[in-house]
Amino acid sequence: MSGSDTDAPPADPAGGQGRPGGPQRQRDDADRPANAAAEDDLLGGGSDTDPSAKEGRAAAGPGAAHFARETRFLLRDASTYVGGTINSVNFRYGGDTARGPLLAGPLPDDELRRLRGRFIPPPDYDACKRQLRADRLLVLCGQPGSGRMYTALSLLDDLGRGKVSRLDPGTDLTGLGADEEDGRIARGHGYVLEPPGERLLDELHLDRLCGLLAEREAYAVLLALPEPGARTADRTRYDRTHTPAAEDAVLDGHLAAELDGGPTGAREAARRLARDTQVRAVLGLETLLPAEAARLAGLVARCVTGDLTRQDLLTECRGFAAEQARQWFAGGAGTPTVLRDAAFRVSLAVFGGGSFNVVAEAAELLAWELAVTTDPERVPGRPLLGDGMEARLAAARATTETRMQPVVVSTDVPVRIVRFLGGSLAPAVLAHLWEHHHNMRGPVLRWLDSLCQDSRADVWTRAAVAAGELCRLDCAHTLGELLVPMAAADQARRGVFVATALQGVLEDPQVGEALRSLVKAWCTSDDGNLRWTATVVLGCGTATPAVDEALSRLGRIGTRDDGRMRALAAESVAHLVGFTTGRGPLARIRTWLGDTRRPHQNLGLAATLLLAELTVADVWNPAEDLTGREKWPLALAVCEARPQQAQEVAGLLWSALNTSRSYPAALDILRRWLRTCRGTPWEAALLRFLPLLTLADDDRLRTLSLIGELSQDPDEPLEQEHAHRLAQAVEMGGTR
């Protein structure tokens, strides 16, 4: 049942309808329908006709929109890796041929010549040589791509005088020399071996191998990954941490070798091109490993000599991060160490730029999912003392730094964050995982689903954005297995999770149209949970081709079922005010306020209250003109950024202040503005806004009375000078 004309909120006097004052607020309650108590709970859930459905507003929490935008920006390049761009390339020697397995046996002469002409010694090369000469055995610990193989071969070439061989990775080192006629270790030769996985000898067996090498005047270098518990390699006395050579030195050295005898000026042109801003941006890596620097040198040399176009060069450069992701997930046994490394990299791809504690804890949760999927009969645990942060960061090409972030309260606090050393690594990890490792999908989706239940905004929002990127990569699978069930669930945060996930994908040229059709169907669904989720999605501004269409859908949802979803629809309308620079949302709110039907009036009042209550930081997708005003009340930020809309915003709030059912909430908002504005960037904006609210003597007296009340507060009175400035601003308004 609709309210009568006399129940309508008074319009802005500039529009010629109504006058403010006490009698109007009293008359507003006359002739109310029987269910008016539920209808007039403007920011409540309305009736309880469907108790299983979501109720109330989409309270995302402090900083949720900020974290969502930040994560969406970090994953902005995810689509770059779709469609077969993850190429297999040979990074070991910087060559241009596809990577193949390294064959056991003597190193060919051409590889030795290439090694001698291009090798750039790392900073501790001489110390490594002294240790190898003394012990005849060296365990060189470093990450793949760090140049450790090149360093090992060069050391053996120096000491073995060109007699360098590779041992088969499957060689049983404990059985070497058991037979005196075993010819696998020849006199005076140097050998390099990279045992697969975690097959490392203990010190006792290494001592025996060292004795065998001494007998035959031979040398050996074993390649190993660093121990996960510490940054330095101190497992045995033979271990030594490999320090990569400087990127610039490797790059320039390989360019010199590639362009030796080339055209005049080619070397300098290549050096400039290798450091070109566009080239480095496309690479998406802050620092290059020696193998990557060698690879880039080869590509740049081909470009400056005309064998490769600039566009082809950029295309090849886009594959660097994808190749790193391929190497990280290149199979191997599902041991706890391998699974935990994989989990940390995936967690970092999702939560990069966030708290290190969040990344580490989320990684442990994912590692558990991976472990129970690999071996359901085994109960996985966590290492307590054998998992150092430095080694974990090195294995993931990550770094930590301190940033100010909103956490529990709206005030920023210093947080130790962790991120990849390159913006392309996070999207490359997600894309590679989704395209090439089907069995990882189930554990990852279950993990994201569990993270939705975390109340911390920097956890569930980042997880939601990652789910959206996975939806971009495989829309049908991610929708069916994760997002649609969440949209239909009872919990409110699951609906907000889905809206956050879809926001960045709704405009995708491949899947956006299908997703917008899905949201449209949810808007008219008989399932209240789906309508609730659709209402939140509409507030993002990208679910419809035009904002007016979103406003029409929100109007229907917000007035349906006695306004059960009115507060939620009104909140989305307020988000749309911040999303678009046009006046469409404000005009629609005014239309609802002037409607003779009470549900529409209530929707307009609720939207007005939330426009005044929200801050710019709460808006999921704010327009660019609001940048820099994140902590401002949304209504004041709109007035300041769009002066032509200030009168309209003030008129809406004036109507809320002069309507009895919205008067208490509107007055509370105004009270909060007056109390908290001092010393804020928006204090001056409020002083300019107050005259617009003062259209009659009643308005002036009401606001002055409120200022006087706050000035006499026994616990927290307004400062006299501040109260005087507020009162002067009110006095500037007048009857029109």
XYZ file of C-alpha atoms in Angstrom:
736
model
C 0.000 0.000 0.000
C 1.414 3.379 -0.972
C 1.460 6.505 1.146
C -0.695 9.498 0.325
C 0.526 12.689 -1.290
C 0.763 14.367 2.097
C 3.336 11.773 3.137
C 5.798 12.777 0.422
C 9.099 14.280 1.593
C 9.217 18.033 0.971
C 11.078 18.920 -2.191
C 13.858 21.454 -2.384
C 12.027 24.839 -2.289
C 13.876 25.764 -5.435
C 11.582 23.260 -7.100
C 8.491 24.990 -5.739
C 7.136 22.170 -3.554
C 6.635 22.312 0.207
C 8.227 24.280 3.018
C 10.345 22.935 5.847
C 9.368 22.945 9.481
C 7.961 21.048 12.435
C 4.389 20.606 11.194
C 5.591 18.870 8.034
C 7.590 16.341 10.029
C 4.595 15.615 12.271
C 2.192 15.239 9.314
C 4.553 12.698 7.710
C 3.308 9.987 10.092
C -0.362 10.498 9.346
C -2.396 7.791 7.638
C 0.456 5.311 7.666
C -0.285 1.815 6.317
C -0.342 -1.155 8.682
C 3.143 -2.331 7.674
C 4.659 1.159 7.792
C 6.943 0.302 10.700
C 8.809 -2.129 8.480
C 8.596 0.154 5.464
C 9.947 3.177 7.307
C 12.959 1.405 8.755
C 14.904 3.221 6.047
C 18.291 1.573 6.511
C 17.072 -1.737 7.908
C 16.291 -4.954 6.136
C 12.533 -4.442 5.808
C 10.212 -7.392 6.310
C 11.251 -10.917 7.110
C 9.286 -12.584 4.322
C 12.325 -14.605 3.305
C 14.457 -15.226 6.397
C 16.868 -17.482 4.514
C 17.950 -14.656 2.217
C 20.633 -12.080 2.876
C 19.464 -9.061 4.851
C 20.643 -5.486 5.319
C 23.483 -3.547 3.762
C 26.667 -4.901 2.200
C 28.987 -3.899 5.034
C 32.332 -4.506 3.391
C 34.470 -3.111 6.187
C 37.126 -0.371 6.361
C 39.471 -0.312 3.414
C 37.689 -3.047 1.426
C 37.286 -0.938 -1.710
C 40.900 0.242 -1.424
C 42.241 -3.317 -1.203
C 40.071 -4.441 -4.110
C 41.289 -1.618 -6.367
C 44.918 -2.206 -5.376
C 44.750 -5.939 -6.090
C 42.898 -5.397 -9.354
C 45.665 -3.036 -10.457
C 48.367 -5.568 -9.550
C 46.590 -8.249 -11.595
C 45.848 -5.923 -14.512
C 48.025 -7.903 -16.950
C 46.421 -11.308 -16.379
C 44.853 -11.422 -19.863
C 48.300 -10.972 -21.393
C 49.086 -14.591 -20.681
C 45.968 -16.136 -22.196
C 46.140 -17.928 -25.506
C 49.416 -19.751 -25.713
C 51.893 -16.983 -24.940
C 53.698 -19.107 -22.396
C 56.559 -20.261 -24.557
C 59.309 -22.702 -23.690
C 62.622 -20.888 -24.070
C 66.195 -21.704 -23.206
C 67.196 -19.403 -20.385
C 70.180 -21.486 -19.304
C 72.556 -20.057 -21.862
C 70.481 -17.236 -23.291
C 69.982 -19.013 -26.582
C 66.955 -18.684 -28.812
C 66.153 -22.345 -29.268
C 63.550 -24.215 -27.276
C 64.801 -25.686 -24.056
C 65.746 -29.332 -24.163
C 67.240 -31.625 -21.565
C 70.958 -31.179 -20.921
C 72.723 -34.328 -22.050
C 75.250 -36.115 -19.887
C 78.798 -36.296 -21.150
C 81.652 -33.946 -22.045
C 80.775 -30.334 -22.715
C 81.090 -29.711 -26.498
C 83.825 -27.367 -27.678
C 81.348 -24.825 -29.060
C 79.643 -24.564 -25.670
C 82.997 -24.090 -23.996
C 83.875 -21.296 -26.411
C 80.489 -19.674 -25.796
C 81.017 -19.985 -22.054
C 84.464 -18.368 -22.152
C 83.265 -15.522 -24.378
C 80.178 -14.589 -22.390
C 80.628 -15.576 -18.769
C 80.507 -12.715 -16.264
C 82.027 -13.781 -12.926
C 79.792 -13.239 -9.875
C 81.178 -11.211 -6.961
C 82.404 -14.268 -5.011
C 83.809 -16.178 -7.978
C 87.410 -16.182 -6.731
C 86.338 -17.430 -3.302
C 84.387 -20.246 -4.936
C 87.437 -21.186 -7.001
C 89.665 -21.293 -3.926
C 87.201 -23.520 -2.090
C 86.840 -25.877 -5.048
C 90.625 -26.082 -5.544
C 91.104 -26.926 -1.866
C 88.238 -29.388 -1.361
C 87.729 -30.567 -4.962
C 84.005 -30.562 -4.199
C 81.586 -27.625 -4.051
C 77.829 -27.607 -3.425
C 76.626 -24.407 -5.090
C 73.260 -23.301 -3.698
C 71.088 -20.927 -5.690
C 67.800 -20.502 -7.488
C 67.355 -21.727 -11.083
C 68.202 -18.956 -13.546
C 70.648 -17.296 -11.169
C 73.632 -18.319 -13.306
C 74.758 -21.095 -10.966
C 75.200 -23.603 -13.840
C 77.273 -21.120 -15.827
C 79.382 -20.416 -12.723
C 79.878 -24.157 -12.076
C 80.969 -24.832 -15.655
C 83.366 -21.889 -15.634
C 84.941 -23.011 -12.341
C 85.456 -26.515 -13.700
C 86.811 -25.160 -16.974
C 89.370 -23.081 -15.070
C 90.531 -25.937 -12.850
C 90.037 -28.833 -15.274
C 91.615 -26.988 -18.186
C 88.772 -27.586 -20.561
C 87.946 -31.145 -19.454
C 84.378 -30.537 -18.277
C 81.559 -33.087 -18.218
C 77.976 -33.244 -17.056
C 76.793 -36.179 -14.989
C 73.370 -37.669 -15.589
C 70.909 -36.155 -13.064
C 69.949 -39.678 -12.022
C 73.513 -40.621 -11.101
C 73.760 -42.353 -7.727
C 76.612 -40.431 -6.128
C 76.829 -42.888 -3.244
C 77.817 -45.643 -5.687
C 80.514 -43.724 -7.568
C 83.895 -45.405 -7.314
C 82.578 -48.541 -5.624
C 84.161 -50.434 -8.489
C 87.785 -49.553 -9.187
C 87.043 -49.852 -12.914
C 84.160 -47.329 -12.665
C 85.105 -44.813 -15.346
C 82.467 -42.223 -14.639
C 85.039 -40.123 -12.747
C 88.052 -39.677 -15.037
C 91.395 -38.371 -13.857
C 91.781 -34.608 -14.097
C 88.189 -33.979 -15.219
C 85.606 -31.582 -13.786
C 81.986 -32.677 -13.298
C 78.755 -30.808 -12.705
C 75.553 -32.430 -11.459
C 72.118 -31.059 -10.619
C 70.335 -33.754 -8.597
C 66.571 -33.784 -9.206
C 64.234 -32.576 -6.499
C 65.572 -32.796 -2.979
C 68.100 -35.593 -3.522
C 71.041 -34.149 -1.611
C 73.801 -36.136 0.061
C 74.595 -35.747 3.726
C 78.084 -34.692 4.801
C 79.285 -38.280 5.323
C 78.632 -39.228 1.701
C 80.038 -35.917 0.493
C 83.268 -36.649 2.393
C 83.495 -39.999 0.619
C 82.892 -38.346 -2.762
C 85.540 -35.749 -1.924
C 88.053 -38.535 -1.232
C 87.257 -40.193 -4.555
C 87.756 -36.903 -6.407
C 91.102 -36.370 -4.654
C 92.278 -39.855 -5.669
C 91.573 -39.092 -9.315
C 92.630 -35.426 -9.185
C 89.156 -34.484 -10.350
C 86.667 -31.791 -9.356
C 82.894 -31.713 -8.962
C 80.275 -29.032 -8.439
C 76.804 -30.049 -7.275
C 73.916 -27.634 -7.783
C 71.319 -27.371 -5.046
C 68.447 -25.191 -3.945
C 68.945 -23.194 -0.732
C 67.691 -24.716 2.467
C 64.209 -23.321 3.245
C 65.152 -22.467 6.810
C 67.928 -19.947 6.208
C 69.225 -17.477 3.674
C 72.784 -18.827 3.716
C 73.731 -22.350 2.736
C 75.258 -23.986 5.781
C 73.951 -27.541 5.553
C 77.468 -28.938 5.079
C 80.986 -27.539 4.931
C 80.931 -27.952 1.145
C 77.916 -25.676 0.684
C 78.262 -22.164 -0.649
C 75.541 -19.683 -1.535
C 75.706 -18.529 -5.126
C 75.538 -14.769 -5.601
C 74.298 -13.847 -9.096
C 76.354 -11.531 -11.263
C 75.059 -7.976 -11.660
C 72.300 -7.619 -14.248
C 73.950 -4.737 -16.125
C 77.267 -6.563 -16.351
C 75.637 -9.707 -17.754
C 73.500 -7.727 -20.179
C 76.386 -5.646 -21.512
C 78.716 -8.634 -21.678
C 76.279 -10.674 -23.742
C 75.477 -7.712 -25.990
C 79.192 -7.272 -26.658
C 79.500 -10.950 -27.570
C 76.350 -10.982 -29.709
C 77.355 -7.856 -31.679
C 81.074 -8.514 -31.940
C 81.963 -7.461 -35.468
C 78.493 -6.007 -36.026
C 77.509 -2.662 -37.581
C 79.020 0.544 -36.214
C 76.990 1.883 -33.315
C 74.969 -1.307 -32.972
C 76.317 -2.075 -29.525
C 75.379 1.336 -28.111
C 71.950 1.169 -29.776
C 71.415 -2.262 -28.247
C 72.379 -1.009 -24.790
C 69.814 1.800 -25.078
C 67.120 -0.534 -26.375
C 67.708 -3.059 -23.584
C 66.999 -0.292 -21.079
C 64.135 1.275 -23.049
C 61.186 2.224 -20.831
C 58.657 0.359 -22.954
C 60.797 -2.768 -23.124
C 61.277 -2.813 -19.362
C 57.573 -2.192 -18.767
C 56.612 -5.094 -21.012
C 59.099 -7.375 -19.266
C 57.322 -6.671 -15.989
C 60.377 -7.651 -13.929
C 62.215 -5.197 -11.705
C 65.471 -7.124 -11.899
C 66.593 -9.774 -14.359
C 68.321 -12.978 -13.388
C 71.547 -13.644 -15.305
C 69.797 -16.157 -17.557
C 67.078 -13.611 -18.325
C 69.606 -10.864 -18.983
C 71.393 -13.170 -21.417
C 68.103 -13.992 -23.120
C 67.196 -10.288 -23.438
C 70.640 -9.514 -24.872
C 70.093 -12.076 -27.621
C 66.671 -10.656 -28.506
C 67.866 -7.038 -28.477
C 70.866 -7.902 -30.651
C 68.555 -9.488 -33.234
C 66.320 -6.404 -33.119
C 69.081 -3.845 -33.745
C 70.485 -5.939 -36.612
C 67.080 -6.199 -38.289
C 66.359 -9.880 -37.616
C 63.509 -9.017 -35.256
C 60.959 -6.187 -35.365
C 60.355 -4.037 -32.314
C 56.857 -5.464 -31.998
C 58.235 -9.000 -32.088
C 60.764 -8.000 -29.433
C 57.983 -6.732 -27.170
C 56.007 -9.907 -27.745
C 58.988 -12.035 -26.732
C 59.571 -9.877 -23.661
C 56.025 -10.529 -22.473
C 56.944 -14.174 -22.136
C 59.680 -13.673 -19.534
C 57.343 -13.684 -16.527
C 55.352 -16.531 -18.061
C 58.551 -18.578 -18.406
C 59.386 -17.954 -14.758
C 55.922 -19.207 -13.791
C 56.431 -22.295 -15.982
C 59.711 -23.071 -14.245
C 58.179 -22.622 -10.800
C 55.437 -25.172 -11.514
C 57.408 -27.510 -13.773
C 56.308 -30.727 -12.107
C 58.435 -32.719 -9.723
C 57.378 -34.845 -6.791
C 54.664 -33.437 -4.573
C 56.892 -33.282 -1.511
C 55.947 -30.970 1.376
C 58.709 -28.527 0.400
C 57.608 -28.377 -3.242
C 53.954 -27.935 -2.269
C 54.738 -25.211 0.244
C 56.857 -23.334 -2.300
C 54.021 -23.566 -4.816
C 51.482 -22.441 -2.228
C 53.569 -19.425 -1.220
C 53.905 -18.284 -4.834
C 50.169 -18.616 -5.460
C 49.396 -16.817 -2.205
C 51.796 -14.046 -3.179
C 50.084 -13.746 -6.571
C 46.752 -13.220 -4.791
C 47.866 -11.126 -1.814
C 50.917 -9.356 -3.253
C 51.139 -5.835 -1.893
C 49.493 -6.995 1.318
C 50.771 -7.921 4.734
C 53.510 -10.542 4.845
C 51.648 -12.246 7.682
C 48.530 -12.536 5.533
C 50.509 -13.970 2.607
C 52.341 -16.472 4.813
C 49.234 -17.652 6.649
C 47.182 -17.933 3.459
C 50.049 -19.913 1.910
C 49.954 -22.389 4.786
C 46.213 -22.850 4.298
C 46.716 -23.508 0.595
C 49.640 -25.846 1.298
C 47.298 -27.864 3.509
C 44.721 -28.073 0.689
C 47.411 -29.205 -1.748
C 48.803 -31.770 0.684
C 45.463 -33.413 1.471
C 44.641 -33.476 -2.244
C 47.970 -35.170 -2.990
C 47.693 -37.671 -0.117
C 44.225 -37.750 1.509
C 45.335 -40.310 4.091
C 48.080 -38.140 5.521
C 47.515 -35.301 7.977
C 49.910 -32.497 6.971
C 51.675 -30.340 9.526
C 53.727 -27.152 9.486
C 57.456 -26.692 10.009
C 58.084 -24.417 12.985
C 61.779 -23.546 12.902
C 62.851 -24.739 9.473
C 61.164 -22.105 7.347
C 62.999 -18.773 7.157
C 61.456 -15.692 5.604
C 64.568 -14.752 3.607
C 64.773 -18.082 1.813
C 61.050 -18.024 1.108
C 61.324 -14.560 -0.426
C 64.331 -15.524 -2.543
C 62.545 -18.595 -3.900
C 59.581 -16.448 -4.924
C 61.525 -13.432 -6.283
C 59.853 -11.271 -3.673
C 60.737 -8.439 -1.335
C 59.270 -6.802 1.746
C 58.833 -3.134 2.568
C 56.839 -1.002 4.975
C 53.750 0.839 3.765
C 50.855 2.671 5.352
C 47.595 0.776 4.929
C 44.081 0.839 6.419
C 43.717 -2.260 8.575
C 41.110 -2.503 11.337
C 40.284 1.183 11.567
C 40.074 3.788 8.849
C 43.354 5.337 9.980
C 46.407 4.058 8.108
C 49.030 2.140 10.073
C 52.499 0.901 9.044
C 52.395 -2.651 7.675
C 55.209 -4.895 6.450
C 54.009 -5.832 2.982
C 55.415 -8.374 0.548
C 55.311 -8.299 -3.240
C 56.861 -9.883 -6.305
C 59.878 -8.122 -7.789
C 57.915 -7.459 -10.945
C 54.316 -6.602 -11.745
C 53.954 -9.328 -14.382
C 54.729 -12.254 -12.086
C 51.404 -12.339 -10.221
C 49.154 -12.527 -13.322
C 51.609 -14.941 -14.948
C 51.366 -17.314 -11.986
C 47.558 -17.341 -12.011
C 47.345 -17.709 -15.783
C 49.879 -20.536 -15.921
C 48.222 -22.355 -13.039
C 44.759 -22.138 -14.598
C 45.868 -23.104 -18.099
C 48.333 -25.888 -17.418
C 47.560 -27.504 -14.044
C 43.955 -28.674 -13.981
C 44.333 -30.612 -10.733
C 45.342 -27.399 -8.947
C 41.965 -25.812 -9.682
C 39.981 -27.664 -7.036
C 42.315 -26.911 -4.110
C 42.731 -23.274 -5.177
C 38.961 -22.675 -5.459
C 38.337 -24.338 -2.091
C 41.060 -22.129 -0.647
C 39.513 -18.951 -2.078
C 36.114 -20.015 -0.766
C 37.532 -20.450 2.739
C 39.240 -17.046 2.597
C 35.851 -15.432 1.980
C 35.016 -16.208 5.604
C 37.954 -14.169 6.890
C 36.595 -10.942 8.363
C 39.703 -8.928 7.457
C 38.976 -6.729 4.453
C 42.503 -7.117 3.067
C 42.007 -10.900 2.971
C 38.605 -11.543 1.472
C 38.689 -8.629 -0.988
C 42.031 -9.683 -2.476
C 40.815 -13.265 -2.688
C 37.680 -12.045 -4.466
C 39.627 -10.049 -7.042
C 41.806 -13.105 -7.737
C 38.639 -15.183 -8.218
C 37.524 -12.609 -10.775
C 40.771 -12.965 -12.704
C 40.351 -16.750 -12.692
C 36.846 -16.179 -14.041
C 38.381 -14.160 -16.859
C 40.692 -17.067 -17.656
C 37.949 -19.737 -17.571
C 34.551 -18.171 -17.064
C 32.339 -21.269 -17.126
C 34.461 -23.279 -14.702
C 35.012 -20.525 -12.124
C 31.359 -19.455 -12.212
C 30.028 -22.976 -11.850
C 32.449 -24.146 -9.194
C 32.754 -21.005 -7.082
C 30.931 -17.767 -7.891
C 27.360 -18.892 -8.661
C 27.114 -21.096 -5.535
C 28.447 -18.191 -3.493
C 25.934 -15.796 -5.056
C 23.091 -18.082 -4.002
C 24.431 -18.614 -0.465
C 22.851 -17.063 2.618
C 25.918 -15.237 3.950
C 26.150 -11.577 2.994
C 29.917 -11.570 2.591
C 29.676 -14.278 -0.056
C 27.461 -11.998 -2.097
C 29.870 -9.080 -1.693
C 32.720 -11.464 -2.584
C 30.988 -12.308 -5.875
C 30.341 -8.629 -6.631
C 33.984 -7.794 -5.951
C 35.107 -10.664 -8.165
C 32.881 -9.645 -11.064
C 33.565 -5.914 -10.938
C 36.841 -6.114 -12.830
C 35.578 -8.685 -15.340
C 32.208 -7.254 -16.383
C 33.845 -5.092 -19.057
C 36.104 -7.847 -20.376
C 35.628 -8.126 -24.168
C 35.536 -11.920 -24.021
C 33.264 -12.707 -21.077
C 31.780 -9.361 -20.014
C 28.567 -9.602 -22.033
C 27.777 -13.064 -20.688
C 28.382 -11.930 -17.122
C 26.168 -8.861 -17.542
C 23.361 -11.122 -18.819
C 23.821 -13.346 -15.781
C 23.546 -10.388 -13.407
C 20.430 -9.198 -15.247
C 18.812 -12.595 -14.691
C 19.715 -12.461 -11.000
C 17.948 -9.080 -10.691
C 14.543 -10.636 -11.430
C 15.170 -14.042 -9.844
C 12.735 -15.436 -7.284
C 15.804 -16.380 -5.235
C 16.306 -13.491 -2.828
C 19.966 -14.355 -2.367
C 20.658 -13.944 -6.077
C 18.795 -10.618 -6.118
C 20.838 -9.480 -3.112
C 24.083 -10.298 -4.887
C 22.905 -8.627 -8.107
C 22.071 -5.476 -6.144
C 25.636 -5.231 -4.875
C 27.026 -5.886 -8.359
C 24.903 -3.070 -9.815
C 26.598 -0.632 -7.452
C 29.934 -1.261 -9.169
C 28.742 0.687 -12.213
C 29.951 -1.812 -14.822
C 27.048 -4.289 -14.779
C 24.958 -2.348 -17.314
C 25.766 -0.413 -20.493
C 24.341 2.769 -18.938
C 23.964 3.982 -15.360
C 20.260 4.749 -15.904
C 19.607 1.069 -16.557
C 21.306 0.121 -13.292
C 19.242 2.749 -11.439
C 16.008 1.349 -12.887
C 16.896 -2.163 -11.743
C 17.847 -0.884 -8.297
C 14.544 0.988 -8.095
C 12.600 -2.209 -8.767
C 14.641 -4.255 -6.295
C 14.580 -1.594 -3.584
C 10.801 -1.230 -3.639
C 9.960 -4.919 -3.916
C 8.695 -7.024 -0.976
C 8.004 -4.058 1.300
C 11.496 -2.739 0.727
C 13.324 -5.738 2.171
C 16.417 -4.828 0.136
C 15.864 -1.081 0.242
C 18.988 -0.275 2.274
C 21.157 -2.402 0.002
C 19.691 -0.883 -3.164
C 20.110 2.607 -1.711
C 23.735 1.889 -0.905
C 24.353 0.823 -4.508
C 22.689 4.026 -5.708
C 25.089 6.014 -3.525
C 27.999 4.074 -5.034
C 26.736 5.045 -8.495
C 26.754 8.714 -7.497
C 30.483 8.321 -6.866
C 30.991 6.189 -9.973
C 29.616 8.557 -12.602
C 30.244 12.261 -13.064
C 26.757 12.721 -14.519
C 23.751 13.812 -12.502
C 21.667 10.734 -13.348
C 21.752 9.123 -9.870
C 20.953 12.418 -8.125
C 18.057 13.081 -10.483
C 16.727 9.562 -9.902
C 16.847 10.024 -6.122
C 14.887 13.285 -6.497
C 12.322 11.471 -8.672
C 11.859 8.808 -5.995
C 11.446 11.459 -3.300
C 8.706 13.120 -5.342
C 6.899 9.848 -6.072
C 3.467 9.385 -4.495
C 4.294 5.771 -3.579
C 5.771 5.423 -0.127
C 8.262 2.602 -0.985
C 9.825 4.832 -3.632
C 9.979 7.775 -1.228
C 11.709 5.572 1.326
C 14.206 4.371 -1.255
C 15.026 7.988 -2.118
C 15.429 8.910 1.550
C 17.657 5.892 2.216
C 19.818 6.710 -0.812
C 20.167 10.306 0.422
C 21.223 9.195 3.893
C 23.818 6.798 2.517
C 25.131 9.400 0.088
C 25.870 11.513 3.147
C 27.090 8.648 5.332
C 29.544 6.923 2.988
C 33.050 8.191 2.345
C 34.769 8.217 -1.029
C 36.973 5.348 0.196
C 33.824 3.210 0.566
C 32.913 3.581 -3.115
C 33.838 0.478 -5.081
C 34.594 2.244 -8.335
C 34.954 6.031 -7.800
C 35.274 8.463 -10.687
C 38.651 10.060 -11.308
C 37.462 13.495 -10.193
C 37.155 12.138 -6.631
C 40.797 11.069 -6.492
C 42.616 12.521 -3.506
C 39.396 12.874 -1.489
C 39.243 9.293 -0.210
C 38.553 10.297 3.400
C 35.886 12.857 2.540
C 32.153 12.262 3.025
C 30.925 11.260 -0.408
C 28.272 14.007 -0.567
C 30.788 16.762 0.182
C 33.361 15.309 -2.218
C 30.766 15.319 -5.021
C 29.873 18.950 -4.250
C 33.520 19.976 -4.304
C 34.488 18.022 -7.432
C 31.278 18.888 -9.308
C 30.141 22.353 -8.157
C 27.211 22.270 -10.565
C 25.726 19.385 -8.528
C 26.195 20.967 -5.087
C 22.738 22.554 -4.971
C 21.138 19.256 -5.955
C 23.007 17.295 -3.274
C 22.086 19.902 -0.654
C 18.452 19.741 -1.751
C 18.349 15.977 -1.195
C 19.803 16.262 2.296
C 17.456 19.163 3.044
C 14.526 16.904 2.169
C 15.844 14.172 4.475
C 16.234 16.683 7.307
C 12.648 17.851 6.821
C 11.011 14.431 6.705
C 10.230 12.900 10.078
C 11.114 9.299 9.275
C 14.561 10.296 7.989
C 15.096 13.307 10.266
C 16.905 11.489 13.155
C 19.367 9.723 10.855
C 19.990 12.846 8.757
C 20.527 14.931 11.880
C 22.990 12.358 13.243
C 24.993 12.577 10.021
C 25.018 16.373 10.146
C 26.042 16.211 13.810
C 28.927 13.901 12.930
C 30.074 16.233 10.160
C 30.046 19.249 12.470
C 31.940 17.419 15.201
C 34.630 15.759 13.081
C 35.327 18.271 10.313
C 37.833 20.420 12.225
C 41.323 20.093 10.769
C 40.210 17.789 7.951
C 40.724 18.458 4.225
C 36.950 18.758 3.855
C 36.321 21.364 6.586
C 36.221 24.208 4.084
C 33.881 22.211 1.844
C 31.449 21.770 4.734
C 31.555 25.512 5.480
C 30.571 26.153 1.856
C 27.868 23.467 2.017
C 26.071 24.632 5.169
C 24.547 27.770 3.551
C 22.979 25.531 0.904
C 21.088 23.672 3.668
C 19.766 26.917 5.152
C 16.691 27.732 3.114
C 14.399 29.023 5.860
C 14.450 30.224 9.453
C 13.635 26.712 10.699
C 16.730 25.376 8.924
C 18.922 28.074 10.384
C 17.584 27.603 13.913
C 17.918 23.828 13.708
C 21.566 23.912 12.646
C 22.503 26.685 15.095
C 20.808 24.732 17.864
C 22.833 21.668 16.916
C 26.070 23.678 16.963
C 25.137 25.055 20.380
C 24.397 21.569 21.662
C 27.805 20.320 20.481
C 29.529 23.361 21.977
C 28.045 22.588 25.380
C 28.832 18.870 25.305
C 30.331 18.194 28.758
C 32.621 15.458 27.465
C 33.804 16.734 24.084
C 32.684 20.314 23.400
C 33.442 22.053 20.115
C 36.193 24.633 20.321
C 34.748 28.123 20.504
C 36.535 29.365 17.394
C 35.416 26.344 15.395
C 31.817 26.704 16.552
C 31.904 30.388 15.583
C 33.034 29.569 12.024
C 30.268 26.980 11.668
C 27.653 29.410 12.904
C 28.859 32.110 10.514
C 28.522 29.670 7.607
C 24.941 28.867 8.635
C 24.079 32.567 8.889
C 25.220 33.038 5.280
C 22.191 31.033 4.129
C 18.765 32.596 3.944
C 15.165 32.249 2.924
C 14.634 31.909 -0.810
